[in-house]
CSV table of C-alpha atoms in Angstrom, one decimal:
chain,number,residue,atom,x,y,z
A,144,UNK,CA,27.4,63.9,-69.4
A,145,UNK,CA,26.5,62.3,-66.3
A,146,UNK,CA,23.8,59.7,-66.5
A,147,UNK,CA,21.1,58.8,-64.8
A,148,UNK,CA,21.0,55.2,-63.0
A,149,UNK,CA,19.0,52.3,-65.1
A,150,UNK,CA,16.5,50.9,-63.2
A,151,UNK,CA,12.2,49.5,-62.9
A,152,UNK,CA,9.3,49.8,-60.9
A,153,UNK,CA,11.1,46.3,-59.9
A,154,UNK,CA,13.9,47.0,-58.8
A,155,UNK,CA,13.2,50.4,-56.1
A,156,UNK,CA,16.3,50.2,-54.2
A,157,UNK,CA,14.8,50.8,-50.6
A,158,UNK,CA,16.6,53.4,-49.7
A,159,UNK,CA,18.6,55.7,-51.1
A,160,UNK,CA,20.0,59.2,-50.2
A,161,UNK,CA,18.0,61.7,-50.6
A,162,UNK,CA,18.2,62.8,-54.0
A,163,UNK,CA,18.7,60.1,-56.0
A,164,UNK,CA,17.5,59.9,-58.9
A,165,UNK,CA,17.0,57.1,-61.4
A,166,UNK,CA,14.8,56.0,-64.3
A,167,UNK,CA,12.8,53.4,-64.5
A,168,UNK,CA,12.9,51.8,-67.5
A,169,UNK,CA,9.0,49.7,-67.8
A,170,UNK,CA,7.3,52.6,-66.8
A,171,UNK,CA,10.0,55.3,-68.4
A,172,UNK,CA,9.4,58.0,-65.3
A,173,UNK,CA,12.3,59.5,-63.8
A,174,UNK,CA,12.0,58.7,-59.8
A,175,UNK,CA,13.7,61.4,-57.2
A,176,UNK,CA,13.9,60.0,-54.1
A,177,UNK,CA,13.6,62.8,-52.0
A,178,UNK,CA,14.7,61.3,-48.1
A,179,UNK,CA,10.5,59.5,-47.8
A,180,UNK,CA,9.7,59.3,-50.4
A,181,UNK,CA,9.7,58.9,-54.2
A,182,UNK,CA,8.6,62.2,-56.2
A,183,UNK,CA,8.0,60.7,-60.4
A,184,UNK,CA,8.2,62.7,-63.2
A,185,UNK,CA,6.7,61.1,-66.5
A,186,UNK,CA,9.2,61.9,-69.5
A,187,UNK,CA,7.5,64.0,-72.7
A,188,UNK,CA,7.7,60.7,-75.1
A,189,UNK,CA,6.7,58.6,-72.4
A,190,UNK,CA,2.9,57.1,-73.5
A,191,UNK,CA,0.6,58.3,-71.5
A,192,UNK,CA,-2.4,57.9,-69.8
A,193,UNK,CA,-5.9,58.3,-72.0
A,194,UNK,CA,-9.2,57.8,-72.1
A,195,UNK,CA,-11.0,57.7,-74.9
A,196,UNK,CA,-14.0,55.8,-74.7
A,197,UNK,CA,-17.0,54.8,-73.7
A,198,UNK,CA,-20.2,52.2,-73.5
A,199,UNK,CA,-23.3,53.2,-74.3
A,200,UNK,CA,-26.3,51.4,-72.9
A,201,UNK,CA,-30.4,51.7,-73.9
A,202,UNK,CA,-32.0,51.2,-70.8
A,203,UNK,CA,-33.4,48.5,-72.7
A,204,UNK,CA,-31.5,45.1,-72.3
A,205,UNK,CA,-28.2,45.9,-73.4
A,206,UNK,CA,-25.0,45.3,-70.5
A,207,UNK,CA,-21.9,43.5,-70.9
A,208,UNK,CA,-21.7,40.0,-68.9
A,209,UNK,CA,-18.2,39.2,-67.3
A,210,UNK,CA,-16.6,35.9,-67.5
A,211,UNK,CA,-18.1,33.8,-64.7
A,212,UNK,CA,-14.0,34.4,-63.8
A,213,UNK,CA,-14.5,36.7,-61.7
A,214,UNK,CA,-17.6,34.8,-59.6
A,215,UNK,CA,-14.5,33.5,-56.8
A,216,UNK,CA,-13.3,37.6,-56.7
A,217,UNK,CA,-16.8,38.2,-55.1
A,218,UNK,CA,-18.0,34.7,-54.1
A,219,UNK,CA,-17.4,35.4,-50.0
A,220,UNK,CA,-15.7,38.3,-49.9
A,221,UNK,CA,-16.1,40.2,-46.9
A,222,UNK,CA,-13.6,43.7,-48.4
A,223,UNK,CA,-13.9,43.9,-52.0
A,224,UNK,CA,-14.0,48.0,-53.8
A,225,UNK,CA,-15.9,49.1,-57.0
A,226,UNK,CA,-15.2,52.1,-59.5
A,227,UNK,CA,-16.8,52.9,-61.8
A,228,UNK,CA,-18.1,56.3,-64.3
A,229,UNK,CA,-21.0,57.1,-65.1
A,230,UNK,CA,-23.5,59.8,-66.7
A,231,UNK,CA,-27.4,58.6,-66.8
A,232,UNK,CA,-29.9,59.4,-68.8
A,233,UNK,CA,-32.4,57.7,-66.8
A,234,UNK,CA,-33.9,56.0,-63.3
A,235,UNK,CA,-33.5,52.8,-62.5
A,236,UNK,CA,-30.4,52.1,-63.8
A,237,UNK,CA,-28.2,49.5,-62.1
A,238,UNK,CA,-24.2,49.8,-62.9
A,239,UNK,CA,-22.2,47.3,-61.3
A,240,UNK,CA,-24.0,44.1,-60.4
A,241,UNK,CA,-23.8,40.8,-59.7
A,242,UNK,CA,-26.3,37.6,-57.5
A,243,UNK,CA,-28.9,35.9,-57.7
A,244,UNK,CA,-31.4,36.7,-55.9
A,245,UNK,CA,-32.4,40.3,-54.4
A,246,UNK,CA,-30.8,39.5,-51.0
A,247,UNK,CA,-28.1,37.0,-52.4
A,248,UNK,CA,-25.0,39.6,-54.2
A,249,UNK,CA,-24.0,43.2,-54.7
A,250,UNK,CA,-24.9,46.4,-56.5
A,251,UNK,CA,-25.5,49.6,-57.4
A,252,UNK,CA,-28.1,50.9,-58.3
A,253,UNK,CA,-29.2,54.7,-59.3
A,254,UNK,CA,-32.5,54.5,-58.6
A,255,UNK,CA,-34.2,57.4,-58.4
A,256,UNK,CA,-33.3,61.2,-57.9
A,257,UNK,CA,-33.5,60.3,-53.7
A,258,UNK,CA,-32.2,56.9,-53.3
A,259,UNK,CA,-29.0,55.2,-54.8
A,260,UNK,CA,-28.1,51.9,-53.6
A,261,UNK,CA,-24.7,50.2,-52.9
A,262,UNK,CA,-25.9,47.1,-51.2
A,263,UNK,CA,-24.6,44.0,-49.9
A,264,UNK,CA,-26.4,41.0,-48.8
A,265,UNK,CA,-25.3,37.6,-47.7
A,266,UNK,CA,-29.6,36.6,-47.0
A,267,UNK,CA,-30.4,39.9,-45.6
A,268,UNK,CA,-31.4,43.5,-46.5
A,269,UNK,CA,-28.7,45.8,-46.4
A,270,UNK,CA,-27.6,48.9,-48.1
A,271,UNK,CA,-26.1,52.2,-47.9
A,272,UNK,CA,-28.7,54.5,-49.6
A,273,UNK,CA,-27.3,58.1,-50.7
A,274,UNK,CA,-29.5,60.8,-51.8
A,275,UNK,CA,-27.1,62.4,-54.4
A,276,UNK,CA,-30.0,65.5,-54.0
A,277,UNK,CA,-27.9,68.5,-56.2
A,278,UNK,CA,-24.8,66.6,-56.2
A,279,UNK,CA,-26.7,64.6,-58.8
A,280,UNK,CA,-27.5,64.9,-61.9
A,281,UNK,CA,-28.7,63.7,-65.1
A,282,UNK,CA,-26.4,63.5,-68.8
A,283,UNK,CA,-24.0,64.2,-66.4
A,284,UNK,CA,-20.5,62.6,-65.9
A,285,UNK,CA,-20.7,61.3,-61.8
A,286,UNK,CA,-17.5,58.9,-60.5
A,287,UNK,CA,-18.7,55.8,-57.3
A,288,UNK,CA,-16.8,54.2,-55.0
A,289,UNK,CA,-18.7,51.6,-53.0
A,290,UNK,CA,-16.2,50.5,-50.5
A,291,UNK,CA,-17.6,46.6,-49.1
A,292,UNK,CA,-15.7,46.9,-45.8
A,293,UNK,CA,-17.8,45.4,-43.1
A,294,UNK,CA,-18.9,48.1,-41.0
A,295,UNK,CA,-16.6,50.6,-41.7
A,296,UNK,CA,-18.4,50.2,-45.3
A,297,UNK,CA,-18.2,53.0,-48.0
A,298,UNK,CA,-19.7,55.1,-50.3
A,299,UNK,CA,-17.9,57.6,-52.3
A,300,UNK,CA,-19.3,60.0,-54.6
A,301,UNK,CA,-17.4,62.6,-57.3
A,302,UNK,CA,-14.6,61.7,-54.0
A,303,UNK,CA,-16.9,62.1,-51.6
A,304,UNK,CA,-18.0,60.4,-49.5
A,305,UNK,CA,-21.6,60.4,-49.4
A,306,UNK,CA,-22.9,57.1,-47.0
A,307,UNK,CA,-21.9,55.1,-44.6
A,308,UNK,CA,-23.2,51.3,-42.7
A,309,UNK,CA,-22.8,47.8,-41.8
A,310,UNK,CA,-22.4,45.7,-44.8
A,311,UNK,CA,-21.8,41.8,-45.1
A,312,UNK,CA,-19.8,39.8,-45.6
A,313,UNK,CA,-20.8,37.9,-49.5
A,314,UNK,CA,-23.0,34.6,-50.1
A,315,UNK,CA,-21.0,32.0,-51.7
A,316,UNK,CA,-22.8,32.6,-55.1
A,317,UNK,CA,-23.0,36.3,-54.4
A,318,UNK,CA,-21.2,36.5,-57.1
A,319,UNK,CA,-22.6,35.4,-60.2
A,320,UNK,CA,-24.1,36.9,-63.1
A,321,UNK,CA,-21.9,40.1,-63.2
A,322,UNK,CA,-22.3,42.7,-65.6
A,323,UNK,CA,-21.9,46.5,-66.1
A,324,UNK,CA,-25.0,48.0,-67.0
A,325,UNK,CA,-27.9,45.4,-65.5
A,326,UNK,CA,-29.5,44.7,-62.0
A,327,UNK,CA,-28.2,40.8,-62.9
A,328,UNK,CA,-29.0,40.9,-66.4
A,329,UNK,CA,-32.8,40.8,-65.5
A,330,UNK,CA,-33.8,44.6,-64.4
A,331,UNK,CA,-32.9,48.2,-64.6
A,332,UNK,CA,-31.2,48.3,-67.7
A,333,UNK,CA,-29.0,51.0,-67.7
A,334,UNK,CA,-29.3,54.4,-69.9
A,335,UNK,CA,-26.5,55.7,-71.4
A,336,UNK,CA,-22.6,55.9,-70.5
A,337,UNK,CA,-20.0,54.0,-68.5
A,338,UNK,CA,-16.6,53.9,-68.2
A,339,UNK,CA,-13.7,52.3,-66.4
A,340,UNK,CA,-14.9,49.7,-64.3
A,341,UNK,CA,-12.4,48.8,-61.4
A,342,UNK,CA,-12.6,46.3,-58.8
A,343,UNK,CA,-10.2,45.5,-56.0
A,344,UNK,CA,-9.9,42.7,-53.6
A,345,UNK,CA,-9.3,45.4,-51.0
A,346,UNK,CA,-11.2,47.8,-49.2
A,347,UNK,CA,-9.2,50.5,-51.0
A,348,UNK,CA,-9.0,54.1,-48.2
A,349,UNK,CA,-10.2,57.8,-48.9
A,350,UNK,CA,-7.6,58.5,-49.8
A,351,UNK,CA,-6.7,56.2,-52.9
A,352,UNK,CA,-10.7,57.5,-54.5
A,353,UNK,CA,-9.7,60.5,-54.1
A,354,UNK,CA,-7.2,59.8,-56.5
A,355,UNK,CA,-8.6,57.1,-58.0
A,356,UNK,CA,-11.8,60.4,-58.5
A,357,UNK,CA,-8.9,62.7,-60.2
A,358,UNK,CA,-10.3,65.7,-60.1
A,359,UNK,CA,-13.2,64.4,-62.8
A,360,UNK,CA,-10.8,62.5,-65.3
A,361,UNK,CA,-10.0,58.8,-65.1
A,362,UNK,CA,-7.1,58.1,-64.3
A,363,UNK,CA,-4.1,55.2,-64.6
A,364,UNK,CA,-5.6,53.1,-61.9
A,365,UNK,CA,-2.5,50.1,-62.5
A,366,UNK,CA,-1.1,51.0,-59.6
A,367,UNK,CA,-4.5,50.0,-57.8
A,368,UNK,CA,-3.4,46.8,-58.4
A,369,UNK,CA,-7.1,46.2,-60.3
A,370,UNK,CA,-8.9,42.5,-60.0
A,371,UNK,CA,-11.0,43.6,-63.0
A,372,UNK,CA,-9.8,47.1,-64.7
A,373,UNK,CA,-13.0,47.2,-67.8
A,374,UNK,CA,-11.6,49.8,-70.1
A,375,UNK,CA,-15.0,49.7,-72.2
A,376,UNK,CA,-13.3,50.1,-75.3
A,377,UNK,CA,-10.3,51.6,-74.8
A,378,UNK,CA,-7.2,48.3,-75.1
A,379,UNK,CA,-9.3,47.7,-77.3
A,380,UNK,CA,-10.0,50.3,-80.1
A,381,UNK,CA,-13.6,51.2,-79.4
A,382,UNK,CA,-14.9,48.2,-81.7
A,383,UNK,CA,-15.8,44.4,-81.8
A,384,UNK,CA,-17.6,43.0,-78.5
A,385,UNK,CA,-15.3,41.9,-76.2
A,386,UNK,CA,-14.5,44.4,-72.7
A,387,UNK,CA,-10.8,43.4,-72.2
A,388,UNK,CA,-9.7,43.2,-68.8
A,389,UNK,CA,-7.1,45.3,-68.0
A,390,UNK,CA,-7.1,43.5,-64.5
A,391,UNK,CA,-4.5,41.1,-63.7
A,392,UNK,CA,-8.3,38.4,-63.3
A,393,UNK,CA,-8.4,38.1,-67.0
A,394,UNK,CA,-12.2,38.3,-66.3
A,395,UNK,CA,-13.7,39.6,-69.8
A,396,UNK,CA,-17.1,42.3,-70.8
A,397,UNK,CA,-19.3,41.1,-73.6
A,398,UNK,CA,-21.2,43.3,-74.8
A,399,UNK,CA,-25.5,42.2,-74.7
A,400,UNK,CA,-27.8,42.6,-77.1
A,401,UNK,CA,-26.5,45.6,-78.7
A,402,UNK,CA,-24.6,48.2,-76.1
A,403,UNK,CA,-22.4,50.7,-79.1
A,404,UNK,CA,-19.0,52.4,-77.7
A,405,UNK,CA,-19.4,56.4,-77.5
A,406,UNK,CA,-16.0,58.6,-77.9
A,407,UNK,CA,-17.5,60.6,-75.0
A,408,UNK,CA,-15.8,60.6,-71.4
A,409,UNK,CA,-15.2,61.6,-68.4
A,410,UNK,CA,-13.1,65.1,-68.7
B,46,UNK,CA,-29.8,54.7,-80.5
B,47,UNK,CA,-33.0,57.6,-81.9
B,48,UNK,CA,-32.7,54.7,-85.4
B,49,UNK,CA,-33.3,52.0,-83.7
B,50,UNK,CA,-36.5,50.1,-84.2
B,51,UNK,CA,-37.7,47.8,-81.1
B,52,UNK,CA,-40.3,45.0,-82.5
B,53,UNK,CA,-42.6,43.2,-79.3
B,54,UNK,CA,-43.5,39.7,-79.7
B,55,UNK,CA,-45.1,36.8,-78.1
B,56,UNK,CA,-42.7,34.6,-76.6
B,57,UNK,CA,-43.7,31.6,-78.9
B,58,UNK,CA,-42.2,33.0,-81.8
B,59,UNK,CA,-38.6,33.5,-80.5
B,60,UNK,CA,-38.3,30.7,-82.5
B,61,UNK,CA,-38.8,32.3,-86.0
B,62,UNK,CA,-35.9,34.8,-84.9
B,63,UNK,CA,-32.9,35.0,-87.0
B,64,UNK,CA,-30.3,37.1,-83.8
B,65,UNK,CA,-27.8,37.3,-87.0
B,66,UNK,CA,-30.4,39.5,-87.8
B,67,UNK,CA,-31.3,42.0,-84.9
B,68,UNK,CA,-29.1,42.8,-82.1
B,69,UNK,CA,-29.9,40.8,-79.5
B,70,UNK,CA,-26.9,38.3,-78.2
B,71,UNK,CA,-28.9,34.6,-78.5
B,72,UNK,CA,-32.9,33.9,-77.3
B,73,UNK,CA,-30.9,33.6,-73.4
B,74,UNK,CA,-30.4,36.8,-73.1
B,75,UNK,CA,-33.9,38.5,-73.9
B,76,UNK,CA,-35.6,39.8,-71.5
B,77,UNK,CA,-39.3,39.1,-70.9
B,78,UNK,CA,-42.1,41.0,-69.2
B,79,UNK,CA,-43.1,39.6,-66.1
B,80,UNK,CA,-46.1,37.4,-67.4
B,81,UNK,CA,-43.2,36.2,-69.8
B,82,UNK,CA,-45.6,35.8,-72.5
B,83,UNK,CA,-44.1,39.0,-74.4
B,84,UNK,CA,-40.6,39.9,-75.8
B,85,UNK,CA,-38.7,42.2,-77.3
B,86,UNK,CA,-35.6,42.1,-80.7
B,87,UNK,CA,-34.2,46.3,-82.5
B,88,UNK,CA,-32.6,46.5,-84.9
B,89,UNK,CA,-31.3,48.5,-87.2
B,90,UNK,CA,-30.7,49.6,-90.9
B,91,UNK,CA,-34.2,47.2,-92.9
B,92,UNK,CA,-36.4,46.0,-90.6
B,93,UNK,CA,-35.4,41.5,-90.3
B,94,UNK,CA,-37.3,40.3,-93.5
B,95,UNK,CA,-38.1,37.8,-89.9
B,96,UNK,CA,-40.1,41.1,-88.7
B,97,UNK,CA,-42.1,41.6,-91.5
B,98,UNK,CA,-46.0,41.9,-89.5
B,99,UNK,CA,-45.0,42.6,-86.5
B,100,UNK,CA,-44.7,46.5,-85.6
B,101,UNK,CA,-42.2,48.6,-84.6
B,102,UNK,CA,-41.9,51.0,-81.3
B,103,UNK,CA,-39.1,53.4,-81.4
B,104,UNK,CA,-36.7,54.0,-78.8
B,105,UNK,CA,-38.6,56.4,-76.4
B,106,UNK,CA,-41.7,53.9,-77.4
B,107,UNK,CA,-40.1,51.0,-76.4
B,108,UNK,CA,-39.1,52.7,-72.9
B,109,UNK,CA,-42.4,54.0,-72.2
B,110,UNK,CA,-43.4,50.5,-73.1
B,111,UNK,CA,-40.8,49.3,-70.6
B,112,UNK,CA,-41.3,51.1,-67.5
B,113,UNK,CA,-45.2,49.7,-67.5
B,114,UNK,CA,-46.1,48.0,-64.2
B,115,UNK,CA,-46.6,44.0,-67.4
B,116,UNK,CA,-43.1,44.7,-68.1
B,117,UNK,CA,-41.6,45.5,-64.2
B,118,UNK,CA,-42.8,44.7,-61.6
B,119,UNK,CA,-43.5,46.6,-59.0
B,120,UNK,CA,-41.7,44.1,-56.9
B,121,UNK,CA,-38.2,45.5,-57.9
B,122,UNK,CA,-37.6,47.5,-54.9
B,123,UNK,CA,-34.7,47.2,-53.9
């Protein structure tokens, strides 16, 4: 009986013969080299990615405070990407933010029905304003990605580019007060649900974001090596007051002022 | 959130709040009105003893209050 050679995801051979197959012991995937790229097959008993929980914010004063260690990722950054799923029930909901003033920080704010702002500021007032118009409805799940990349900065809504512009490199304290569900922990408190928030210390491509959007179903982000990935209850069993960071930064979130776990998730 | 009750209190009374009995994390995480002389706390279940004698608001009523200019500064134009 023929057996597949065993490897791990970090020891994939550079140029095997076309058609050569392996079994990856760390991912439980069967991988096949087609001569130019790997095709991955998840085995039946492999642990698959699941998303069970989100966090529900009451819109009054609650938020998730992210650990201050995240500040070093955001401070002075010139390229950055964040991704989040949200299902809000009121305007004036900040999905993610950091900073300490209106001219210092980075945030994504669902301001009103015609103005969503992806802002990155270093002494100025720069924003990419997006009018989601018919593409957005309250009380439904949507996905947003903000890509900070100088003159190539972009906002993606539900997997598609929705706006672009020039945003500055961030200042040395732009990462202060990092939070999910509020603007700098002091206003624009989110009403509704937020799920699967992540941050990357690079500018992800349009194709990356298409994959992350995954036709409206949150996907496993580990292959994109997020610096921060807060699964909003998953990996924490939907209990307690800590959101364990599944990214490389180990910057856990703390439920602050009473947000709760929900089993309503994007699907 | 519909079972939550909200109580507006004077800023000077924050020291009387038992944060084990309300949903707010601590005095340091409270949200204040624009004037800075009022804040609020919320609870579920029985009314905490530290809030006895104070009026309660429903979730929707509290959000209406917070949307007013006394709690949301008009200059919050981002």
